[in-house]
Tab-separated table of C-alpha atoms and ligand atoms in Angstrom:
chain	number	residue	atom	x	y	z
R	1	UNK	CA	51.466	-74.167	18.067
R	2	UNK	CA	52.690	-71.505	15.673
R	3	UNK	CA	50.792	-71.547	12.433
R	4	UNK	CA	53.202	-70.903	9.594
R	5	UNK	CA	51.624	-70.174	6.240
R	6	UNK	CA	53.186	-71.327	2.969
R	7	UNK	CA	55.561	-69.045	1.080
R	8	UNK	CA	52.975	-68.596	-1.671
R	9	UNK	CA	50.632	-66.843	0.736
R	10	UNK	CA	53.415	-64.556	1.902
R	11	UNK	CA	54.024	-63.634	-1.725
R	12	UNK	CA	50.479	-62.362	-2.237
R	13	UNK	CA	50.348	-58.560	-2.498
R	14	UNK	CA	49.373	-56.667	0.658
R	15	UNK	CA	45.794	-55.467	0.879
R	16	UNK	CA	46.111	-51.761	0.116
R	17	UNK	CA	42.707	-50.616	1.289
R	18	UNK	CA	42.953	-51.506	4.988
R	19	UNK	CA	43.298	-47.888	6.074
R	20	UNK	CA	40.545	-46.764	3.711
R	21	UNK	CA	38.191	-49.526	4.932
R	22	UNK	CA	38.889	-48.527	8.528
R	23	UNK	CA	38.157	-44.913	7.698
R	24	UNK	CA	34.917	-45.851	5.908
R	25	UNK	CA	33.710	-47.816	8.938
R	26	UNK	CA	34.658	-44.902	11.196
R	27	UNK	CA	32.840	-42.353	9.010
R	28	UNK	CA	29.804	-44.654	8.807
R	29	UNK	CA	29.794	-45.199	12.581
R	30	UNK	CA	29.798	-41.427	13.096
R	31	UNK	CA	26.401	-41.350	11.368
R	32	UNK	CA	27.399	-40.046	7.922
R	33	UNK	CA	25.177	-41.231	5.059
R	34	UNK	CA	27.762	-42.970	2.872
R	35	UNK	CA	27.437	-43.102	-0.934
R	36	UNK	CA	29.401	-46.166	-2.019
R	37	UNK	CA	30.935	-46.192	-5.519
R	38	UNK	CA	33.546	-48.684	-4.312
R	39	UNK	CA	32.577	-52.241	-5.132
R	40	UNK	CA	31.674	-53.424	-8.615
R	41	UNK	CA	28.665	-55.431	-7.490
R	42	UNK	CA	25.384	-54.635	-9.313
R	43	UNK	CA	22.688	-53.100	-7.078
R	44	UNK	CA	19.936	-54.200	-9.483
R	45	UNK	CA	18.170	-57.539	-8.901
R	46	UNK	CA	18.463	-60.649	-11.089
R	47	UNK	CA	15.644	-60.501	-13.702
R	48	UNK	CA	12.452	-62.218	-12.477
R	49	UNK	CA	12.240	-64.869	-15.220
R	50	UNK	CA	15.714	-66.154	-14.259
R	51	UNK	CA	14.773	-66.352	-10.573
R	52	UNK	CA	11.598	-68.229	-11.559
R	53	UNK	CA	13.667	-70.709	-13.603
R	54	UNK	CA	15.897	-71.366	-10.590
R	55	UNK	CA	12.877	-71.985	-8.341
R	56	UNK	CA	11.538	-74.573	-10.757
R	57	UNK	CA	14.947	-76.195	-11.194
R	58	UNK	CA	15.464	-76.476	-7.432
R	59	UNK	CA	12.171	-78.372	-7.137
R	60	UNK	CA	13.532	-80.996	-9.536
R	61	UNK	CA	15.488	-83.546	-7.428
R	62	UNK	CA	17.663	-84.516	-10.412
R	63	UNK	CA	19.473	-81.175	-9.955
R	64	UNK	CA	20.470	-82.047	-6.375
R	65	UNK	CA	23.184	-84.538	-7.297
R	66	UNK	CA	26.812	-83.875	-8.232
R	67	UNK	CA	27.007	-81.907	-11.479
R	68	UNK	CA	29.240	-83.112	-14.317
R	69	UNK	CA	32.773	-81.697	-14.100
R	70	UNK	CA	32.750	-79.771	-17.336
R	71	UNK	CA	29.130	-78.657	-17.015
R	72	UNK	CA	25.707	-79.865	-18.142
R	73	UNK	CA	25.528	-80.750	-21.824
R	74	UNK	CA	22.470	-78.523	-22.178
R	75	UNK	CA	24.310	-75.548	-20.717
R	76	UNK	CA	27.349	-76.072	-22.947
R	77	UNK	CA	25.091	-76.422	-26.002
R	78	UNK	CA	23.399	-73.207	-24.958
R	79	UNK	CA	26.759	-71.399	-24.661
R	80	UNK	CA	27.777	-72.588	-28.147
R	81	UNK	CA	24.439	-71.358	-29.514
R	82	UNK	CA	24.832	-68.020	-27.766
R	83	UNK	CA	28.366	-67.591	-29.199
R	84	UNK	CA	27.179	-68.313	-32.713
R	85	UNK	CA	24.309	-65.868	-32.423
R	86	UNK	CA	26.152	-63.123	-30.532
R	87	UNK	CA	29.617	-63.262	-32.144
R	88	UNK	CA	29.279	-65.518	-35.193
R	89	UNK	CA	31.850	-67.849	-33.621
R	90	UNK	CA	31.395	-71.612	-33.895
R	91	UNK	CA	32.263	-73.734	-30.877
R	92	UNK	CA	32.177	-77.472	-30.266
R	93	UNK	CA	30.197	-77.692	-27.016
R	94	UNK	CA	31.838	-80.965	-25.987
R	95	UNK	CA	35.474	-79.830	-26.242
R	96	UNK	CA	35.537	-76.038	-26.532
R	97	UNK	CA	33.246	-75.011	-23.659
R	98	UNK	CA	33.662	-75.476	-19.908
R	99	UNK	CA	31.349	-74.269	-17.154
R	100	UNK	CA	32.873	-72.317	-14.273
R	101	UNK	CA	31.730	-71.491	-10.746
R	102	UNK	CA	31.936	-67.826	-11.706
R	103	UNK	CA	34.668	-66.667	-14.078
R	104	UNK	CA	36.947	-65.715	-11.162
R	105	UNK	CA	37.234	-69.414	-10.373
R	106	UNK	CA	38.496	-70.222	-13.884
R	107	UNK	CA	40.818	-67.212	-13.997
R	108	UNK	CA	42.390	-68.184	-10.665
R	109	UNK	CA	42.801	-71.830	-11.726
R	110	UNK	CA	44.144	-71.444	-15.273
R	111	UNK	CA	47.758	-70.711	-14.195
R	112	UNK	CA	47.798	-74.029	-12.269
R	113	UNK	CA	47.336	-75.770	-15.608
R	114	UNK	CA	50.204	-74.087	-17.463
R	115	UNK	CA	52.580	-72.177	-15.212
R	116	UNK	CA	55.623	-73.874	-13.716
R	117	UNK	CA	57.469	-72.323	-10.763
R	118	UNK	CA	59.338	-69.250	-11.997
R	119	UNK	CA	57.425	-69.004	-15.295
R	120	UNK	CA	56.389	-65.576	-16.516
R	121	UNK	CA	52.793	-64.477	-16.978
R	122	UNK	CA	51.958	-61.226	-18.785
R	123	UNK	CA	49.494	-59.301	-16.624
R	124	UNK	CA	47.975	-55.897	-17.392
R	125	UNK	CA	48.338	-53.179	-14.780
R	126	UNK	CA	46.061	-51.723	-13.478
R	127	UNK	CA	43.836	-54.804	-13.563
R	128	UNK	CA	41.433	-57.150	-11.863
R	129	UNK	CA	43.665	-58.525	-9.068
R	130	UNK	CA	43.055	-62.243	-9.739
R	131	UNK	CA	45.336	-62.392	-12.821
R	132	UNK	CA	48.325	-61.610	-10.599
R	133	UNK	CA	47.260	-63.528	-7.490
R	134	UNK	CA	46.360	-66.639	-9.541
R	135	UNK	CA	49.833	-66.429	-11.093
R	136	UNK	CA	51.482	-66.225	-7.680
R	137	UNK	CA	49.491	-69.131	-6.249
R	138	UNK	CA	50.775	-71.228	-9.174
R	139	UNK	CA	54.381	-70.221	-8.395
R	140	UNK	CA	54.659	-67.952	-11.428
R	141	UNK	CA	55.865	-64.399	-11.756
R	142	UNK	CA	53.891	-61.546	-13.262
R	143	UNK	CA	55.403	-59.243	-15.836
R	144	UNK	CA	53.169	-56.189	-15.688
R	145	UNK	CA	52.065	-54.552	-18.931
R	146	UNK	CA	51.153	-50.944	-18.098
R	147	UNK	CA	47.786	-49.725	-19.385
R	148	UNK	CA	48.345	-46.064	-20.156
R	149	UNK	CA	45.976	-43.382	-21.323
R	150	UNK	CA	48.258	-42.485	-24.264
R	151	UNK	CA	47.784	-46.051	-25.584
R	152	UNK	CA	44.033	-46.085	-25.031
R	153	UNK	CA	44.667	-48.282	-21.959
R	154	UNK	CA	45.779	-51.152	-24.220
R	155	UNK	CA	49.080	-52.907	-23.462
R	156	UNK	CA	51.867	-51.815	-25.807
R	157	UNK	CA	53.119	-55.215	-26.959
R	158	UNK	CA	56.209	-53.655	-28.579
R	159	UNK	CA	57.385	-52.567	-25.127
R	160	UNK	CA	57.573	-56.143	-23.848
R	161	UNK	CA	61.275	-57.111	-23.885
R	162	UNK	CA	62.130	-59.951	-26.263
R	163	UNK	CA	63.452	-62.192	-23.472
R	164	UNK	CA	60.270	-61.693	-21.447
R	165	UNK	CA	58.053	-62.445	-24.439
R	166	UNK	CA	59.993	-65.563	-25.355
R	167	UNK	CA	59.803	-66.967	-21.834
R	168	UNK	CA	56.178	-65.987	-21.069
R	169	UNK	CA	53.687	-68.801	-20.769
R	170	UNK	CA	50.367	-67.002	-20.440
R	171	UNK	CA	48.918	-63.558	-21.083
R	172	UNK	CA	45.816	-62.046	-19.541
R	173	UNK	CA	43.832	-59.311	-21.255
R	174	UNK	CA	40.409	-57.872	-20.386
R	175	UNK	CA	38.146	-55.774	-22.657
R	176	UNK	CA	35.835	-54.031	-21.986
R	177	UNK	CA	38.249	-53.287	-19.177
R	178	UNK	CA	37.985	-53.135	-15.429
R	179	UNK	CA	39.064	-50.693	-13.964
R	180	UNK	CA	39.770	-48.281	-16.875
R	181	UNK	CA	36.513	-48.996	-18.823
R	182	UNK	CA	38.577	-48.964	-22.042
R	183	UNK	CA	37.488	-51.077	-25.015
R	184	UNK	CA	39.523	-52.967	-27.630
R	185	UNK	CA	38.800	-53.436	-31.322
R	186	UNK	CA	39.480	-56.481	-33.461
R	187	UNK	CA	42.686	-54.922	-34.766
R	188	UNK	CA	44.141	-55.038	-31.266
R	189	UNK	CA	43.036	-58.662	-30.863
R	190	UNK	CA	44.762	-59.457	-34.192
R	191	UNK	CA	47.993	-57.988	-32.832
R	192	UNK	CA	47.618	-60.125	-29.717
R	193	UNK	CA	47.085	-63.278	-31.807
R	194	UNK	CA	50.216	-62.551	-33.883
R	195	UNK	CA	52.255	-61.826	-30.778
R	196	UNK	CA	51.020	-64.989	-29.050
R	197	UNK	CA	51.758	-67.114	-32.131
R	198	UNK	CA	55.251	-65.723	-32.481
R	199	UNK	CA	56.145	-66.353	-28.843
R	200	UNK	CA	53.990	-69.402	-28.017
R	201	UNK	CA	51.920	-67.634	-25.390
R	202	UNK	CA	48.485	-68.778	-24.250
R	203	UNK	CA	46.041	-65.859	-24.317
R	204	UNK	CA	43.308	-65.640	-21.685
R	205	UNK	CA	40.799	-62.945	-22.562
R	206	UNK	CA	38.451	-61.942	-19.742
R	207	UNK	CA	35.206	-60.763	-21.354
R	208	UNK	CA	33.155	-60.324	-18.165
R	209	UNK	CA	31.737	-57.002	-19.469
R	210	UNK	CA	31.062	-57.977	-23.094
R	211	UNK	CA	27.307	-57.327	-22.774
R	212	UNK	CA	27.506	-54.117	-20.812
R	213	UNK	CA	27.964	-51.418	-23.442
R	214	UNK	CA	26.501	-48.025	-24.340
R	215	UNK	CA	25.625	-45.718	-27.219
R	216	UNK	CA	25.158	-48.619	-29.634
R	217	UNK	CA	28.691	-49.942	-29.161
R	218	UNK	CA	28.909	-53.768	-29.427
R	219	UNK	CA	32.077	-55.274	-27.899
R	220	UNK	CA	33.719	-57.961	-30.054
R	221	UNK	CA	34.865	-61.386	-28.869
R	222	UNK	CA	38.582	-62.191	-28.961
R	223	UNK	CA	37.575	-65.393	-30.774
R	224	UNK	CA	36.138	-63.428	-33.706
R	225	UNK	CA	39.694	-62.861	-34.915
R	226	UNK	CA	41.311	-65.417	-37.252
R	227	UNK	CA	43.670	-67.722	-35.400
R	228	UNK	CA	42.462	-66.720	-31.922
R	229	UNK	CA	41.223	-70.222	-31.184
R	230	UNK	CA	44.733	-71.547	-31.913
R	231	UNK	CA	46.222	-69.455	-29.128
R	232	UNK	CA	43.631	-68.790	-26.511
R	233	UNK	CA	40.437	-68.924	-24.564
R	234	UNK	CA	37.873	-66.404	-23.429
R	235	UNK	CA	36.252	-66.125	-20.007
R	236	UNK	CA	32.622	-65.097	-19.587
R	237	UNK	CA	30.403	-64.525	-16.633
R	238	UNK	CA	26.688	-64.255	-16.028
R	239	UNK	CA	27.451	-62.060	-12.998
R	240	UNK	CA	27.445	-58.639	-14.607
R	241	UNK	CA	25.213	-59.387	-17.621
R	242	UNK	CA	22.267	-60.650	-15.555
R	243	UNK	CA	23.031	-59.238	-12.089
R	244	UNK	CA	23.922	-62.723	-10.882
R	245	UNK	CA	27.136	-62.073	-8.912
R	246	UNK	CA	25.963	-64.175	-5.972
R	247	UNK	CA	24.898	-67.126	-8.092
R	248	UNK	CA	28.422	-68.066	-9.246
R	249	UNK	CA	28.099	-69.015	-12.892
R	250	UNK	CA	30.520	-68.403	-15.732
R	251	UNK	CA	32.220	-70.266	-18.556
R	252	UNK	CA	35.399	-70.445	-20.618
R	253	UNK	CA	35.466	-71.163	-24.340
R	254	UNK	CA	38.075	-71.583	-27.064
R	255	UNK	CA	41.099	-73.788	-27.719
R	256	UNK	CA	40.194	-77.369	-26.798
R	257	UNK	CA	43.644	-78.286	-25.406
R	258	UNK	CA	43.561	-75.288	-23.091
R	259	UNK	CA	39.969	-75.990	-22.027
R	260	UNK	CA	40.881	-79.617	-21.380
R	261	UNK	CA	43.815	-78.710	-19.107
R	262	UNK	CA	41.679	-76.228	-17.157
R	263	UNK	CA	39.118	-78.994	-16.761
R	264	UNK	CA	41.785	-81.336	-15.425
R	265	UNK	CA	42.712	-78.832	-12.698
R	266	UNK	CA	39.082	-78.190	-11.841
R	267	UNK	CA	38.059	-81.843	-11.664
R	268	UNK	CA	40.644	-82.253	-8.915
R	269	UNK	CA	39.519	-79.202	-6.954
R	270	UNK	CA	35.785	-78.600	-7.377
R	271	UNK	CA	32.819	-80.624	-8.512
R	272	UNK	CA	31.136	-78.208	-10.865
R	273	UNK	CA	28.377	-75.613	-10.707
R	274	UNK	CA	24.958	-76.470	-9.166
R	275	UNK	CA	22.800	-77.913	-11.961
R	276	UNK	CA	19.787	-75.826	-10.921
R	277	UNK	CA	21.880	-72.687	-11.438
R	278	UNK	CA	23.054	-73.952	-14.831
R	279	UNK	CA	19.394	-74.539	-15.797
R	280	UNK	CA	18.561	-70.975	-14.793
R	281	UNK	CA	21.663	-69.871	-16.715
R	282	UNK	CA	20.226	-71.426	-19.881
R	283	UNK	CA	17.061	-69.390	-19.391
R	284	UNK	CA	19.207	-66.268	-18.917
R	285	UNK	CA	21.228	-66.794	-22.112
R	286	UNK	CA	18.380	-68.053	-24.294
R	287	UNK	CA	15.535	-65.942	-22.936
R	288	UNK	CA	14.420	-62.462	-23.856
R	289	UNK	CA	17.414	-60.076	-23.691
R	290	UNK	CA	15.329	-56.951	-23.003
R	291	UNK	CA	16.515	-57.172	-19.385
R	292	UNK	CA	20.083	-56.642	-20.618
R	293	UNK	CA	19.188	-53.607	-22.754
R	294	UNK	CA	17.228	-52.140	-19.847
R	295	UNK	CA	20.193	-52.655	-17.499
R	296	UNK	CA	22.530	-50.971	-20.003
R	297	UNK	CA	20.077	-48.076	-20.316
R	298	UNK	CA	20.122	-47.599	-16.533
R	299	UNK	CA	23.941	-47.652	-16.325
R	300	UNK	CA	24.155	-45.322	-19.336
R	301	UNK	CA	21.891	-42.811	-17.608
R	302	UNK	CA	23.929	-43.050	-14.399
R	303	UNK	CA	27.134	-42.640	-16.406
R	304	UNK	CA	25.827	-39.465	-17.998
R	305	UNK	CA	24.725	-38.001	-14.656
R	306	UNK	CA	28.073	-38.767	-13.028
R	307	UNK	CA	30.203	-37.531	-15.952
R	308	UNK	CA	28.283	-34.285	-16.256
R	309	UNK	CA	28.662	-33.697	-12.517
R	310	UNK	CA	32.366	-34.565	-12.459
R	311	UNK	CA	32.942	-32.185	-15.339
R	312	UNK	CA	31.091	-29.392	-13.514
R	313	UNK	CA	33.230	-29.797	-10.403
R	314	UNK	CA	36.414	-29.842	-12.491
R	315	UNK	CA	37.217	-33.553	-12.436
R	316	UNK	CA	38.250	-35.184	-15.673
R	317	UNK	CA	37.017	-38.613	-16.794
R	318	UNK	CA	36.663	-40.148	-20.257
R	319	UNK	CA	33.178	-41.268	-21.289
R	320	UNK	CA	33.045	-45.074	-21.054
R	321	UNK	CA	31.668	-46.997	-24.026
R	322	UNK	CA	31.250	-50.075	-21.835
R	323	UNK	CA	31.467	-51.524	-18.274
R	324	UNK	CA	29.927	-49.893	-15.217
R	325	UNK	CA	33.100	-48.052	-14.210
R	326	UNK	CA	34.229	-44.466	-14.558
R	327	UNK	CA	38.018	-44.034	-14.428
R	328	UNK	CA	38.520	-40.527	-13.166
R	329	UNK	CA	41.701	-38.462	-13.093
R	330	UNK	CA	42.543	-36.842	-9.781
R	331	UNK	CA	43.830	-33.273	-9.367
R	332	UNK	CA	47.589	-32.669	-9.568
R	333	UNK	CA	49.564	-32.689	-6.357
R	334	UNK	CA	47.674	-35.477	-4.619
R	335	UNK	CA	47.711	-39.287	-4.700
R	336	UNK	CA	44.888	-41.689	-5.470
R	337	UNK	CA	44.716	-42.836	-1.851
R	338	UNK	CA	44.817	-39.284	-0.455
R	339	UNK	CA	42.099	-38.161	-2.835
R	340	UNK	CA	39.850	-41.148	-2.070
R	341	UNK	CA	40.295	-40.431	1.640
R	342	UNK	CA	39.424	-36.772	1.118
R	343	UNK	CA	36.181	-37.691	-0.718
R	344	UNK	CA	35.309	-40.090	2.074
R	345	UNK	CA	36.119	-37.768	4.978
R	346	UNK	CA	34.727	-34.564	3.521
R	347	UNK	CA	31.796	-35.872	1.454
R	348	UNK	CA	31.007	-39.402	2.637
R	349	UNK	CA	31.766	-40.716	-0.875
R	350	UNK	CA	33.512	-44.073	-1.302
R	351	UNK	CA	35.670	-44.590	-4.427
R	352	UNK	CA	38.518	-46.997	-5.170
R	353	UNK	CA	42.052	-45.558	-5.492
R	354	UNK	CA	43.481	-46.518	-8.886
R	355	UNK	CA	46.853	-47.647	-7.521
R	356	UNK	CA	45.067	-50.514	-5.751
R	357	UNK	CA	44.748	-52.144	-9.188
R	358	UNK	CA	48.462	-51.681	-9.922
R	359	UNK	CA	51.030	-48.891	-9.855
R	360	UNK	CA	50.122	-47.376	-13.272
R	361	UNK	CA	46.633	-46.772	-11.822
R	362	UNK	CA	48.120	-44.047	-9.603
R	363	UNK	CA	46.592	-40.700	-10.529
R	364	UNK	CA	43.077	-42.118	-10.924
R	365	UNK	CA	40.117	-43.192	-8.833
R	366	UNK	CA	37.416	-45.617	-9.944
R	367	UNK	CA	33.701	-44.994	-9.545
R	368	UNK	CA	31.417	-48.052	-9.899
R	369	UNK	CA	28.036	-47.033	-11.337
R	370	UNK	CA	26.255	-49.450	-9.009
R	371	UNK	CA	24.485	-46.583	-7.249
R	372	UNK	CA	20.981	-45.232	-8.128
R	373	UNK	CA	20.779	-41.997	-10.147
R	374	UNK	CA	19.371	-39.968	-7.241
R	375	UNK	CA	22.306	-40.941	-5.068
R	376	UNK	CA	24.752	-39.978	-7.834
R	377	UNK	CA	23.052	-36.571	-7.985
R	378	UNK	CA	23.404	-36.288	-4.209
R	379	UNK	CA	27.111	-37.189	-4.517
R	380	UNK	CA	27.593	-34.434	-7.107
R	381	UNK	CA	25.905	-31.926	-4.779
R	382	UNK	CA	28.379	-32.893	-2.068
R	383	UNK	CA	31.344	-32.632	-4.473
R	384	UNK	CA	30.285	-29.115	-5.431
R	385	UNK	CA	30.926	-28.001	-1.853
R	386	UNK	CA	34.496	-29.332	-1.846
R	387	UNK	CA	37.596	-27.465	-2.921
R	388	UNK	CA	40.104	-29.448	-4.992
S	401	PLP	C1	33.498	-59.125	-11.852
S	401	PLP	C2	34.671	-59.556	-12.676
S	401	PLP	C3	34.954	-60.910	-12.882
S	401	PLP	C4	34.389	-62.040	-12.052
S	401	PLP	O1	33.140	-62.371	-12.222
S	401	PLP	P1	32.538	-63.687	-11.591
S	401	PLP	O2	32.029	-64.426	-12.769
S	401	PLP	O3	31.476	-63.199	-10.680
S	401	PLP	O4	33.589	-64.466	-10.865
S	401	PLP	C5	35.978	-61.260	-13.746
S	401	PLP	N1	36.701	-60.316	-14.358
S	401	PLP	C6	36.485	-59.028	-14.159
S	401	PLP	C7	37.339	-58.044	-14.862
S	401	PLP	C8	35.479	-58.595	-13.304
S	401	PLP	O5	35.316	-57.287	-13.079
């Protein structure tokens, strides 16, 4: 039998890093000690009190049954409390909060709730790939909003053609941003709310890095802006805040009609997040937040070591105020992929080529600060020996 996949799978973008992955495996196999700045997956463990809470919750047989579709009441109450305390935003836990099996799950599913075949979705570029692939799986088409340095890596809404804006159904934004590490202020969110109102566009703000900030900077919520709850929702994740990427726990909050439609999709696809994990999630969000400040302190230190080193070897990167990424310019006369390959072949350093996140990411590579300080210092030593 020939297995013929559906058109929607054929429409997914090709995986750009095949050659780079092959090269990494080859370099590794040859015995080189690889320093991997590639994947954005925290190397630090989940804080002990959260692990302890999970152990206790697993011992309670009531957690072993099917969870409720929209999430445990206690977890949704906890999210509403956290929002009030952290952002000063009031949420109705029964209609304005939904639990997700990691925020990626919700981001991938939201287009199924609103996008008809051929509908336009506004997607930043470069960006987290799921905004575009979720759009494609729903039969939609992405209109890419370039994130350029000259605009502080914010989309320039004035550059979106009138006919695109008036036909767009959904818009994704993400601040603090992966991969550029840019941040957005409330003024930008106000512009987004006005734009969305004018054109009837549902805004989906991905705030996965809202708690990962440096130098005293405190990222705002999209929902802090007047009118935001009329036009959109915000996605959150426990993955990056509490080093819980493997646990799969996130949530979406905001406009109740949007949350309800996302819930309708989800109730037909999944059966919710494991209750024991939600119980541990409550302990994470309500417990002592010193673990978060300590994590930020560690990333901040790593950031400073890497930036100082990059500067010394003549590579140019802006100092991130948030996220664990460094978005680094590459030397003239080379491409992101070529430069990543050079770092891998000549120094055993893995980075992600910026164009893999979208064409406007060409000219950059991304370092994830998920590598201990000593290894970053070692990487800098290796870079010193290279000629750019
Ligand atoms: C890591 C990441 C997520 C996904 O997090 P999960 O909750 O683990 O699914 C979402 N958005 C961005 C921008 C990310 O970098």
